[in-house]
Coordinates of C-alpha atoms in Angstrom, one line a residue:
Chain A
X1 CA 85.6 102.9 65.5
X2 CA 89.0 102.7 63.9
X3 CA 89.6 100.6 60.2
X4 CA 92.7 99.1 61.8
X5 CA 94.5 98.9 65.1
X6 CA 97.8 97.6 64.7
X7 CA 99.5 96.4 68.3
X8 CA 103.2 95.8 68.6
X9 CA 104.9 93.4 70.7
X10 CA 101.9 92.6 72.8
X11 CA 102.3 90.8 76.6
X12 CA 99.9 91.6 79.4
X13 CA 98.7 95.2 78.1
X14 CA 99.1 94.6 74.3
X15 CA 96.8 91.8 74.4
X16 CA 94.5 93.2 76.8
X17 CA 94.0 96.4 74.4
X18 CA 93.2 93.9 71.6
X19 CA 91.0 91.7 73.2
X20 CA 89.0 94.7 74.8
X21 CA 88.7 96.5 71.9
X22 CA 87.2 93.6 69.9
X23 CA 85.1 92.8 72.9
X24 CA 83.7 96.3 72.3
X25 CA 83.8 96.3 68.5
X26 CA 86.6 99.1 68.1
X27 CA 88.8 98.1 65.2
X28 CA 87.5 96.6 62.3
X29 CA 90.6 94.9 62.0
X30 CA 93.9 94.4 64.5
X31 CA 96.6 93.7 63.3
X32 CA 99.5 92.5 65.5
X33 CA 103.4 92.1 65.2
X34 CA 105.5 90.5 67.9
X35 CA 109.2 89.8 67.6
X36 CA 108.9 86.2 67.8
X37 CA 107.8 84.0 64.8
X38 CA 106.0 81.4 66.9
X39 CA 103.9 84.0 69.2
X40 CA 103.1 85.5 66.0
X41 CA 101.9 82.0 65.1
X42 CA 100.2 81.8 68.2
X43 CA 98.4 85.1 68.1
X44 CA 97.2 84.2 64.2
X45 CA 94.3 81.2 65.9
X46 CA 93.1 84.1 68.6
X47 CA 89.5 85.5 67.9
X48 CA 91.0 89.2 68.7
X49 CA 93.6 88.7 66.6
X50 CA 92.9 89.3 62.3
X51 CA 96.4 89.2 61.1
X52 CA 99.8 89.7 62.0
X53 CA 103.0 91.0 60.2
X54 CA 106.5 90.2 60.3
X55 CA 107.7 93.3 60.9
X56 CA 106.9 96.3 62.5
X57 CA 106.8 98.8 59.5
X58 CA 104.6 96.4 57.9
X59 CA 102.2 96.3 60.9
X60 CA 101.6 99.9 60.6
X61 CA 101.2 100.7 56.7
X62 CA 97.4 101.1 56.8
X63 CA 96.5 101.4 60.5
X64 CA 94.6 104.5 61.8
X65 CA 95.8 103.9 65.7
X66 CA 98.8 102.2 66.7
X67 CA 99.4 100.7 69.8
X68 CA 103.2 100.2 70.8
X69 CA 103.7 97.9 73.6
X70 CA 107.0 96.5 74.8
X71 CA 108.9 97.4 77.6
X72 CA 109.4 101.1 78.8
X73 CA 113.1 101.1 77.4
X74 CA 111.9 99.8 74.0
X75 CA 109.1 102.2 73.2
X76 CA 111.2 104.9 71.6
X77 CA 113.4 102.7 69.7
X78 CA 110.1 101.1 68.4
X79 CA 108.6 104.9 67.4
X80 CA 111.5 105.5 65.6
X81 CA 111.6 102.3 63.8
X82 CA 107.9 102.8 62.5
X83 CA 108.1 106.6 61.8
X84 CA 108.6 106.9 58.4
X85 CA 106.0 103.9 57.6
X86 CA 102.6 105.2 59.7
X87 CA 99.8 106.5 57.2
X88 CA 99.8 110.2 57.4
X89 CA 97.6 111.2 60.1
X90 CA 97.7 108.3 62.2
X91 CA 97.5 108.4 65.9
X92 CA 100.5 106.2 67.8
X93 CA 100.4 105.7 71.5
X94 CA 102.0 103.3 73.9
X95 CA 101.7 101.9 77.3
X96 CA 104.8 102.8 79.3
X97 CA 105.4 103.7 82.5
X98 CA 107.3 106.3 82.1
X99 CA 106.4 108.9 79.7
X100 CA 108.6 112.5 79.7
X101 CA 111.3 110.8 77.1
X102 CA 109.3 108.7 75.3
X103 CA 106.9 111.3 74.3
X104 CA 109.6 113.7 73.4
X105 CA 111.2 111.2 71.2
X106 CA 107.2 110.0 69.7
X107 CA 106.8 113.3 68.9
X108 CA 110.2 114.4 67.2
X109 CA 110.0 110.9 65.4
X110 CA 106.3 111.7 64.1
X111 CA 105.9 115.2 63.6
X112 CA 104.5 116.7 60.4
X113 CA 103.4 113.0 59.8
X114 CA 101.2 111.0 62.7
X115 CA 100.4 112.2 66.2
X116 CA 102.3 110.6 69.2
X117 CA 100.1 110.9 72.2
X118 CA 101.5 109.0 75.0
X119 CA 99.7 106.6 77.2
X120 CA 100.1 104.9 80.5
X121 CA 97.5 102.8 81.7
X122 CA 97.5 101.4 85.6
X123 CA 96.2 98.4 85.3
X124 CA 98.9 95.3 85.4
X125 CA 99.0 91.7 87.0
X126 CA 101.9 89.3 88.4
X127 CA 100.6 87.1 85.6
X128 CA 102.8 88.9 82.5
X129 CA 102.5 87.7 78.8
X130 CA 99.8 87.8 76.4
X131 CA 98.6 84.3 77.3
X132 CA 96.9 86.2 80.6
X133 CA 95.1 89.2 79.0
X134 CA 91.8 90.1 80.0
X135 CA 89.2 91.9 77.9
X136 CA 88.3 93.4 81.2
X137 CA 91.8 95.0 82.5
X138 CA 91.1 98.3 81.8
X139 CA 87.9 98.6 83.6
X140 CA 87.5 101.0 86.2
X141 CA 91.9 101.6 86.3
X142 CA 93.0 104.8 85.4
X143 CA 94.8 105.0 82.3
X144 CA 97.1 108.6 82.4
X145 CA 97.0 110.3 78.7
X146 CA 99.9 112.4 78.6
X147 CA 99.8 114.6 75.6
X148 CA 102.7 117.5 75.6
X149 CA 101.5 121.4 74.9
X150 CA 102.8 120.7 70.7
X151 CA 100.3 117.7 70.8
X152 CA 97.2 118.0 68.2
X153 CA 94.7 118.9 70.9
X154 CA 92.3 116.7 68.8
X155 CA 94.6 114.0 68.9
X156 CA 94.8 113.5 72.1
X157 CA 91.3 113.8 73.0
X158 CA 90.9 110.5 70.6
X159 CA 93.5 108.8 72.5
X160 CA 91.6 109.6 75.5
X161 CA 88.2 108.3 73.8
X162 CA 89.7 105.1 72.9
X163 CA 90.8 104.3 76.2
X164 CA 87.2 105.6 78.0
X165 CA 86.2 103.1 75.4
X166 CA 88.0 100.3 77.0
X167 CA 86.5 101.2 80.3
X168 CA 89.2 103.3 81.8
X169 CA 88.5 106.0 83.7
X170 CA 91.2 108.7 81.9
X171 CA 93.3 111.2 83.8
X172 CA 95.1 114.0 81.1
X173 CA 98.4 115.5 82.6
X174 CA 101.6 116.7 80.9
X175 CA 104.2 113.9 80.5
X176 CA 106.3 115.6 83.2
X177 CA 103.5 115.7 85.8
X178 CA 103.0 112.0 85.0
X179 CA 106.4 111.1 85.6
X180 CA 106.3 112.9 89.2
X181 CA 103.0 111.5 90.3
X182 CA 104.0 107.7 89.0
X183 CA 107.6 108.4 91.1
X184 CA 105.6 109.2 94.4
X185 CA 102.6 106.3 93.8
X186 CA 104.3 103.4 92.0
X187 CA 108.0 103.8 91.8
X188 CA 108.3 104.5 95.1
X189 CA 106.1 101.6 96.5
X190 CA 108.0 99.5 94.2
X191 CA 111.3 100.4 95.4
X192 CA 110.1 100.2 99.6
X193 CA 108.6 96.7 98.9
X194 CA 112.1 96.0 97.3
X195 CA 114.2 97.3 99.9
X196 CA 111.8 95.6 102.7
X197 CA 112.5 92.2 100.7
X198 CA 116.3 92.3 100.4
X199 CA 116.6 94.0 103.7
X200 CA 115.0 91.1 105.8
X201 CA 116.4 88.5 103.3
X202 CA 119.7 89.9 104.9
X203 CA 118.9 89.9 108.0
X204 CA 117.3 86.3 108.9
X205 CA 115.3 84.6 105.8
X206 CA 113.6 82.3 107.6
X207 CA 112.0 85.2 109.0
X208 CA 109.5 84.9 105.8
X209 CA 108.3 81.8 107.2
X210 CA 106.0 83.9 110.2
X211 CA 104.7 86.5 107.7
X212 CA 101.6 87.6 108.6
X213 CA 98.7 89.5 106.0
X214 CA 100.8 92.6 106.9
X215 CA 104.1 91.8 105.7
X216 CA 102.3 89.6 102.4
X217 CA 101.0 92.8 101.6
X218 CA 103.5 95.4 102.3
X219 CA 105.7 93.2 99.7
X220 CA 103.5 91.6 97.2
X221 CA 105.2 93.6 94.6
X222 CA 109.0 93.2 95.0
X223 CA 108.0 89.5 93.3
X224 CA 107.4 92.0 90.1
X225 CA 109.8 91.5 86.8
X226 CA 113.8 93.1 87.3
X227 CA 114.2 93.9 83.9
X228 CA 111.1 95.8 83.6
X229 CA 111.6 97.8 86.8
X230 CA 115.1 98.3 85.5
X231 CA 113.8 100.0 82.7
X232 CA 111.8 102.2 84.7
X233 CA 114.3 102.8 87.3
X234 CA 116.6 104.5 84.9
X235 CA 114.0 106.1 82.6
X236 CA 112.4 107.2 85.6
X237 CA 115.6 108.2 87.8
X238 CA 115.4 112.1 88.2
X239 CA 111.7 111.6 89.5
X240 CA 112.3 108.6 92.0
X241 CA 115.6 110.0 93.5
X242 CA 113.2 113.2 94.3
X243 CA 110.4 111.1 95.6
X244 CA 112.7 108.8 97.7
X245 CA 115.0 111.8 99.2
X246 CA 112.1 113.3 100.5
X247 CA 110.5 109.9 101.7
X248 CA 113.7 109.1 103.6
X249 CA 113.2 112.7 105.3
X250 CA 109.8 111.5 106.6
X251 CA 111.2 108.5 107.6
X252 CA 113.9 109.9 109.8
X253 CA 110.9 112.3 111.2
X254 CA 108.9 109.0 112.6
X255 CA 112.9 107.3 113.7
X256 CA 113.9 110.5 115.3
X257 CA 110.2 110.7 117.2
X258 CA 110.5 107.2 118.2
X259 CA 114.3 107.5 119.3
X260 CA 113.0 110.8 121.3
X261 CA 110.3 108.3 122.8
X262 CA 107.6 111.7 120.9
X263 CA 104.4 109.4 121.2
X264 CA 102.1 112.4 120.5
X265 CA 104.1 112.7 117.5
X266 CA 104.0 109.2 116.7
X267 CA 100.2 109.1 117.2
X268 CA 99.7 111.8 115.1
X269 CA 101.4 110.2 112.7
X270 CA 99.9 106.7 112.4
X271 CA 96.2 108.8 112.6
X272 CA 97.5 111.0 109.6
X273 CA 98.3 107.5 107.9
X274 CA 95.2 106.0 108.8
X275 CA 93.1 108.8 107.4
X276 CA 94.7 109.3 103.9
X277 CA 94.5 105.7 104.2
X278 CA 90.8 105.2 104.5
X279 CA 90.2 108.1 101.3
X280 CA 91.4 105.9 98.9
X281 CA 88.5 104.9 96.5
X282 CA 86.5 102.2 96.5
X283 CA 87.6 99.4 94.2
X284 CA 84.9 98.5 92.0
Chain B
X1 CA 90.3 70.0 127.6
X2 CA 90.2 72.4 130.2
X3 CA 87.9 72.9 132.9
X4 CA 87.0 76.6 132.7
X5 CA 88.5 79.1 130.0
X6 CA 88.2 82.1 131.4
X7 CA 89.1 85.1 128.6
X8 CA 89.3 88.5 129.7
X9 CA 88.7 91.9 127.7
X10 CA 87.5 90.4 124.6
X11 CA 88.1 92.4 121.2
X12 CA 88.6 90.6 117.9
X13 CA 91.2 87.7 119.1
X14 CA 89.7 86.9 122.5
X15 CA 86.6 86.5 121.1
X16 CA 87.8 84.2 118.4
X17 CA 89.5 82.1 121.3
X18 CA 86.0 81.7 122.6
X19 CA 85.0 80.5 119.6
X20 CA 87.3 78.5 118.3
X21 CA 87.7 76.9 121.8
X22 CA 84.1 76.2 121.9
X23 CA 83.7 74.9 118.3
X24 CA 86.6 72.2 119.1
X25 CA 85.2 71.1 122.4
X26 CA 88.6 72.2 124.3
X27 CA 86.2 73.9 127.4
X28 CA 83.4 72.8 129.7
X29 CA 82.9 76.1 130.7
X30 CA 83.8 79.3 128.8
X31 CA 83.7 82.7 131.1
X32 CA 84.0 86.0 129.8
X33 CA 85.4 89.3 131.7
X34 CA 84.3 92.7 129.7
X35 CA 85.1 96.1 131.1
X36 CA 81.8 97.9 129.8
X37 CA 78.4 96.4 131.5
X38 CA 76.6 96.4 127.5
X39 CA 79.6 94.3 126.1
X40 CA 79.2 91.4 129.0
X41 CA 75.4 91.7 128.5
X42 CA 75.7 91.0 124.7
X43 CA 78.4 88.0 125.2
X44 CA 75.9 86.3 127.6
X45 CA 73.7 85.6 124.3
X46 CA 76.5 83.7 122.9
X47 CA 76.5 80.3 122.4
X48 CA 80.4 80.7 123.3
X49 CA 80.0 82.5 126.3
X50 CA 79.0 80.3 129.1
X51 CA 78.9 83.0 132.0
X52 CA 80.2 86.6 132.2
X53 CA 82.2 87.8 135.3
X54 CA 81.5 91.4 136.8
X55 CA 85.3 91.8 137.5
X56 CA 88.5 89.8 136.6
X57 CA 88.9 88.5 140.1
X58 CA 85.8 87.4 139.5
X59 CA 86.2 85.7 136.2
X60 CA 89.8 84.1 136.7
X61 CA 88.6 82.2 140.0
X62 CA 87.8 78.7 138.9
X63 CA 89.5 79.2 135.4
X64 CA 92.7 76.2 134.5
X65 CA 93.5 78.5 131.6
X66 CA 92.9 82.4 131.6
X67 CA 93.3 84.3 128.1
X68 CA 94.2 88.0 128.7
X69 CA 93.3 90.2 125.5
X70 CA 93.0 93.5 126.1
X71 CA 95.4 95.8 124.3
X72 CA 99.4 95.5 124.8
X73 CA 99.4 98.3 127.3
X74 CA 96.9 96.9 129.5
X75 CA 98.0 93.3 129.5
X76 CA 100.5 93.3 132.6
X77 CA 98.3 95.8 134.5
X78 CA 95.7 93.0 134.0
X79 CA 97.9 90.5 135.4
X80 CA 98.6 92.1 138.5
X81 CA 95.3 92.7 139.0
X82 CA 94.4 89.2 138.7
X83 CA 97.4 87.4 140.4
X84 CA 96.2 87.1 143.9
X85 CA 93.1 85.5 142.8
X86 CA 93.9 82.8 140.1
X87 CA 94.1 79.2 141.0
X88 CA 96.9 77.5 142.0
X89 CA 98.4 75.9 138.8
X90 CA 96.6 78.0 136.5
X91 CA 97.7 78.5 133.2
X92 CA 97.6 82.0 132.1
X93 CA 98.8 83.5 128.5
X94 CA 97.7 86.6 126.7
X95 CA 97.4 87.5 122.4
X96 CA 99.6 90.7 122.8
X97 CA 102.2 91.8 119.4
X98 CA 105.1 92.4 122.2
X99 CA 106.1 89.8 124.5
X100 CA 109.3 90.6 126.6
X101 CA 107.6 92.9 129.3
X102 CA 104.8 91.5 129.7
X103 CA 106.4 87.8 129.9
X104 CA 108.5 89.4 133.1
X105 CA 106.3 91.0 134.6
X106 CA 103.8 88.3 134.2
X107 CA 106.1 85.6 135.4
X108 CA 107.0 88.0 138.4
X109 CA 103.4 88.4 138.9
X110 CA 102.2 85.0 139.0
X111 CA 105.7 83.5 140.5
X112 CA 105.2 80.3 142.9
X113 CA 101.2 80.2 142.4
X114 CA 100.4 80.3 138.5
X115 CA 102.4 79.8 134.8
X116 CA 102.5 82.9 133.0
X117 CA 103.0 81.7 129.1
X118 CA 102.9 84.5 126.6
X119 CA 101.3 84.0 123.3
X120 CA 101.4 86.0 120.2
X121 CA 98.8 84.8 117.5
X122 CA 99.9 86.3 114.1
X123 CA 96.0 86.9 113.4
X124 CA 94.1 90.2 112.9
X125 CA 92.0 91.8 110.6
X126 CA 90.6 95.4 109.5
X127 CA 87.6 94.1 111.5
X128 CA 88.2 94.6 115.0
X129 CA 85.6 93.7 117.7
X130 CA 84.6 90.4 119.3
X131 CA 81.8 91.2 117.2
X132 CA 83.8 90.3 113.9
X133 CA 85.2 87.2 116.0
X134 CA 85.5 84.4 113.6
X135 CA 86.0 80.4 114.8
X136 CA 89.0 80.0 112.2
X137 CA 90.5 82.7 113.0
X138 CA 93.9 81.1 114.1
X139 CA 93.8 78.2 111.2
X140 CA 96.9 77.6 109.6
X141 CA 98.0 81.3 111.2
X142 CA 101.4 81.2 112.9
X143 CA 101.2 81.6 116.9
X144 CA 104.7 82.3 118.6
X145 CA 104.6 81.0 122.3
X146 CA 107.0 82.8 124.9
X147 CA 108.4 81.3 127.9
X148 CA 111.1 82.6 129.4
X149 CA 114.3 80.2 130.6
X150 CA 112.7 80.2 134.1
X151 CA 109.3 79.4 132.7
X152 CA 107.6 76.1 133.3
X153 CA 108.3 73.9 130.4
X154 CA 105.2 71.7 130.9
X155 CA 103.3 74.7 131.1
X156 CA 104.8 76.3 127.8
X157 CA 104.0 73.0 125.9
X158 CA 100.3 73.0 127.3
X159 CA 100.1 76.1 126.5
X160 CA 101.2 75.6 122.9
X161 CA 99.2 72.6 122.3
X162 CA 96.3 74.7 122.9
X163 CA 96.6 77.1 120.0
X164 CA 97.5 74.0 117.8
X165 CA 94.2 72.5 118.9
X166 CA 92.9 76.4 117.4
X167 CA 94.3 75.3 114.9
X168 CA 97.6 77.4 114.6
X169 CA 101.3 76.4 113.9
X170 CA 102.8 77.2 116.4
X171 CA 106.8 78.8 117.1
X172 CA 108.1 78.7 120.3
X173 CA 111.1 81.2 121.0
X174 CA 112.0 83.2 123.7
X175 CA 110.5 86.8 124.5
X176 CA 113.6 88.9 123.5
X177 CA 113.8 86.7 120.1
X178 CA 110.2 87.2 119.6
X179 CA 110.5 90.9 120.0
X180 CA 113.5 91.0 117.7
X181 CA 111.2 88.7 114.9
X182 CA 108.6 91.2 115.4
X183 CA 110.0 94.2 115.1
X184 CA 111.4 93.0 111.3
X185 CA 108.3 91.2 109.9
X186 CA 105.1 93.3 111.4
X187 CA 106.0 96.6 112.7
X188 CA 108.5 97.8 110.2
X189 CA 105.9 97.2 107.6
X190 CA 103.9 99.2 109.5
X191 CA 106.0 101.9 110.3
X192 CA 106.7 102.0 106.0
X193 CA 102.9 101.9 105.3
X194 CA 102.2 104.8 107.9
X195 CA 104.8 106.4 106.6
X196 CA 104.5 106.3 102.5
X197 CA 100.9 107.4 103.6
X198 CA 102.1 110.3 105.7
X199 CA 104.4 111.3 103.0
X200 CA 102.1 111.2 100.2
X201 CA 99.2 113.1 102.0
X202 CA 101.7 115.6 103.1
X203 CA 103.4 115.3 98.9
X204 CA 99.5 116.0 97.3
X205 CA 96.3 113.9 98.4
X206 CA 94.9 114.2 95.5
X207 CA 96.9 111.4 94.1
X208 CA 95.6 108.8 95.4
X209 CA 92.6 108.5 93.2
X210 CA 95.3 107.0 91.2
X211 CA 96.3 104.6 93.2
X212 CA 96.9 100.8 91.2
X213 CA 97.1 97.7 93.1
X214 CA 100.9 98.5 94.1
X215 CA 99.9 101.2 96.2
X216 CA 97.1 99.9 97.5
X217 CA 98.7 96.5 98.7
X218 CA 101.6 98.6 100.0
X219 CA 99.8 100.9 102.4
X220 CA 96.5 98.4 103.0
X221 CA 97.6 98.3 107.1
X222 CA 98.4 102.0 107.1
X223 CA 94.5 101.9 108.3
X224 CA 95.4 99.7 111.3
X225 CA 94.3 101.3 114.7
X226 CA 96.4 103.9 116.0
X227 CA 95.7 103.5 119.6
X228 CA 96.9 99.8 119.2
X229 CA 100.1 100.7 117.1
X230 CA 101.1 103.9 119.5
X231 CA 101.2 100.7 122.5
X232 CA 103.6 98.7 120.3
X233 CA 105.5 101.5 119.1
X234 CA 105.7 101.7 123.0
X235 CA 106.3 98.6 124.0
X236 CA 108.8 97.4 121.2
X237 CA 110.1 100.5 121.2
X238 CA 114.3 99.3 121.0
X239 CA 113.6 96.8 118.6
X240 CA 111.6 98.5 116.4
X241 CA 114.1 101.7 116.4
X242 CA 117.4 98.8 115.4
X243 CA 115.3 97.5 112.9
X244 CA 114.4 101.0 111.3
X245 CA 117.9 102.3 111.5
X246 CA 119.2 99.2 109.6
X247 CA 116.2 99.4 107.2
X248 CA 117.3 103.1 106.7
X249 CA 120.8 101.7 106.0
X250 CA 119.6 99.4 103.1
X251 CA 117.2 102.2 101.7
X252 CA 120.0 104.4 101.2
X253 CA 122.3 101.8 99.6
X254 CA 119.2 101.9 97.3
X255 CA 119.1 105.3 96.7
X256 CA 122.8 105.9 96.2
X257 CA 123.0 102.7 93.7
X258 CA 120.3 104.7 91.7
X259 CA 121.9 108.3 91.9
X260 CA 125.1 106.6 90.5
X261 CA 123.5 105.3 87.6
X262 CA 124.4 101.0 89.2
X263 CA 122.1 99.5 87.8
X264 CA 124.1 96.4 87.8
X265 CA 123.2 96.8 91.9
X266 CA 119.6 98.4 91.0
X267 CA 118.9 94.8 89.4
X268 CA 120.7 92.6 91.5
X269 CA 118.5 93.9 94.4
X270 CA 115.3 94.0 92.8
X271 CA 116.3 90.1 92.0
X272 CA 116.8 89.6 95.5
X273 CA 113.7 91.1 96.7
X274 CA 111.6 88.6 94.4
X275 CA 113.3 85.9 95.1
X276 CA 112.9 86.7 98.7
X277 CA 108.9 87.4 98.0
X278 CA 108.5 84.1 95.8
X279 CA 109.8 81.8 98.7
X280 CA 107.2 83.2 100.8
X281 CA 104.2 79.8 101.6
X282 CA 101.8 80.1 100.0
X283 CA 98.7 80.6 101.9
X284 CA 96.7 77.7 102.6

C-alpha cells in the first residue's frame, strides 16, 4: 500500500496503472499530472483519479511511488525535470519500451535521493489514450522490471511487488538484456509488419482488398502510432539493427533454399516454425 | 442447382462445400470420394453426404459439378485420374492456394469432354479436417475463380455463381495473375511468420514466454501445416521467390534508413504501413 501514487502524463498505460491500482486498493491517494489543462480537467471527475497538479514537480512533492508515463523519448527528460522535487526515498519507475538509456539517465538524475527502477510492461491496445484504460490490462502480461546492478536491491523488488500487484506476471533482467529481448520479440515484429505493409502498398494496393486471416494478422500492427515507434526505433537502434541483420540472414537461408528448389530444407524449416510456434503459452 | 455434387478428398474446405451446398439447397444429391475406407464410413452419417464412392471414377460418374480438394500436390494427379470418366459437360473446379498448373493441366486433361474451372477460396482455419467443416465457411470470404483464355466462359461464370451462392465474393482473374496475387498477400506472410519463428527459436526459445499480442498476431500462421505449405512452396515456387526477393529489397531499405539514423524515412514508412493497414475492410 503506498500513501500516494503520483502518474505523469497518463494515456493507455498511465491510466491503466491508476485505475488498477484503485481497483486493488494500492494508493491511498493518486495523484495525476498531464500536460494538458483540459485532460487534467477531465481526469479530476474519474473515481481513480483524487487530484491532479499543474505541474510535474508538484505532482511528485509527497508521493512514495511515481509513475512516469509518456512516450519512450520523453521519459528521461521527465526524470530529470522531477529529480530534485521527489521526497527522499521515493521509488520512480516508468513504462517505456526501451529501457538501457532511460534507466541510466533515472538513475544519475535520482541517485543519493529516490530509486529509479525501470519498468516495461507488455500489455498495449490499438485503442491509445487514457479514455481506453482498463483496470484489467496488466493481468496475466508480463511486465519486465529492469533494475541495473547500482539499483537498491530493495527497491526493485517493490517495483516488482507493485506490478505482481496489478496482476502482472514480472520478469527481472538488466536493462541491457531487456533492450535485446524486446529488439528480437517486438521491434522486430513491428518493423516486418511495417515493411510487409509499405512493401505490398508498393506493389499493387488493391491487393489489400483479398486479404485473408493470414495477411490481417501478419500486419495488424503496422496500423500502430509513427511517432511512438519512432521513438523506439531510435532509442532502440543498436538492438534492432542486430536483431534485423541477423533476421535478414535467416531469410536469405529460406530464399536461397527455395531458389535451390532444397524442399527438405524448406520442410524443415516450416516444421521448426510450426513447433516454436505451438510452445507459446496459453493466453489466459 | 445441380444435379449431383460430387466432392472428392474431403479435408476442411471440401467438407464445408458439402455443407454449405447442402444448407442452401444448391444439390439433389451430394457424393463423397475419401481415400481411407473409416473417413467414407463416417461421412455416410452425414446429413451432407448423400452417398460415398469407393473410387473417384466412381464418385465423378453422374456428378454436373465435381469439387476436387485434396492437397495442391494431388489436385492434377486427381484430374487425370478422373478425366476419362466424368460426364460430358461436367463442370469441374478444385479449392487449391496455386492455380496456374493445375488450371493447364486440368484444362488439358478434361479438353473437348468437361470444363476445368479452378477455384481458390481464401478460407482456412488452424482446424483442419472435414471434421471442423463449418457451413459458413466461405461467407463474406473472397473466392478467386481461374479460367484460362481458352476456358469456357459460361462455365467460368457457373462456376463462380456457385461460390457466390456459398456465399463468397468472388474475383475472377487469370491463373498466372492469381499466382502473382498469391504469392504477395498469403505466402509471403507465411514465409515471414516461419521465418521470425525459425529465427527466434534458433536466437533463444526461452523468449517467447514473453511474447505480447505483436508477436503473437505476427507469427499466429507460423503453425500452419507443413506438408500443405512445402506443396505451395512447390507449386508457387517463381512467384513466391520474385516476391521474396523484392520484399528483401524493401527490408533492407528499412534497415539501411535505420543504420543511417533517417528517421525522416523511418517515419514516413511506418506512416505508410498504417495507412496501408487502416484501409484494409473491415471484416464483416
Amino acid at each position: 500500500m503506498f500513501r500516494q501514487i503520483s502518474i505523469l502524463a497518463p494515456g493507455l498505460l498511465g491510466g491503466s496503472v491508476a485505475q488498477a491500482a484503485r481497483a486493488r486498493g494500492l494508493a491511498k491517494q493518486i495523484v495525476i499530472w498531464a500536460r494538458r489543462p483540459e485532460v487534467r480537467l477531465a481526469l479530476r471527475g474519474q473515481p481513480w483519479c483524487d487530484a491532479t497538479a499543474d505541474s510535474p514537480a508538484a505532482a511528485v512533492r509527497d508521493a512514495d511511488l511515481i509513475v512516469l508515463a509518456p512516450p519512450v523519448d520523453r521519459i528521461a527528460p521527465l526524470t530529470a525535470e522531477i529529480a530534485d522535487h521527489v521526497a527522499p526515498g521515493a521509488l520512480v519507475t516508468d513504462v517505456g519500451s526501451v529501457k538501457a538509456e532511460i534507466s541510466r539517465l533515472g538513475h544519475a538524475a535520482l541517485s543519493g535521493r529516490a530509486h529509479f527502477v525501470g519498468s516495461h510492461p507488455m500489455a498495449g491496445s490499438a485503442h491509445t489514450g487514457w479514455e481506453n484504460a482498463s483496470p484489467d490490462l496488466f493481468a496475466h502480461r508480463v511486465c519486465f522490471v529492469t533494475p541495473r546492478p547500482d539499483t537498491d536491491p530493495a527497491a526493485a523488488e517493490r517495483v516488482a511487488r507493485f506490478w505482481r500487484e496489478l496482476g502482472s506476471e514480472v520478469v527481472t533482467v538488466a536493462p541491457d538484456a531487456h533492450d535485446e529481448i524486446v529488439a528480437h520479440i517486438s521491434h522486430l515484429p513491428q518493423v516486418l509488419a511495417t515493411t510487409l505493409c509499405t512493401f505490398l502498398a508498393a506493389r499493387q494496393p488493391g491487393w489489400r482488398n483479398f486479404a485473408g486471416g493470414g495477411l490481417r494478422d501478419t500486419t495488424r500492427i503496422a496500423a500502430s502510432d509513427p511517432a511512438m515507434w519512432r521513438a523506439i526505433l531510435e532509442q532502440n537502434r543498436d538492438e534492432i539493427l542486430r536483431a534485423l541483420r541477423a533476421f535478414q540472414d535467416e531469410l536469405q537461408g529460406f530464399s536461397a533454399a527455395l531458389a535451390n528448389r532444397d524442399y527438405l530444407e524448406l520442410t524443415a524449416r516450416l516444421e521448426r516454425g510450426k513447433t516454436f510456434r505451438e510452445q507459446f503459452r496459453p493466453l489466459p
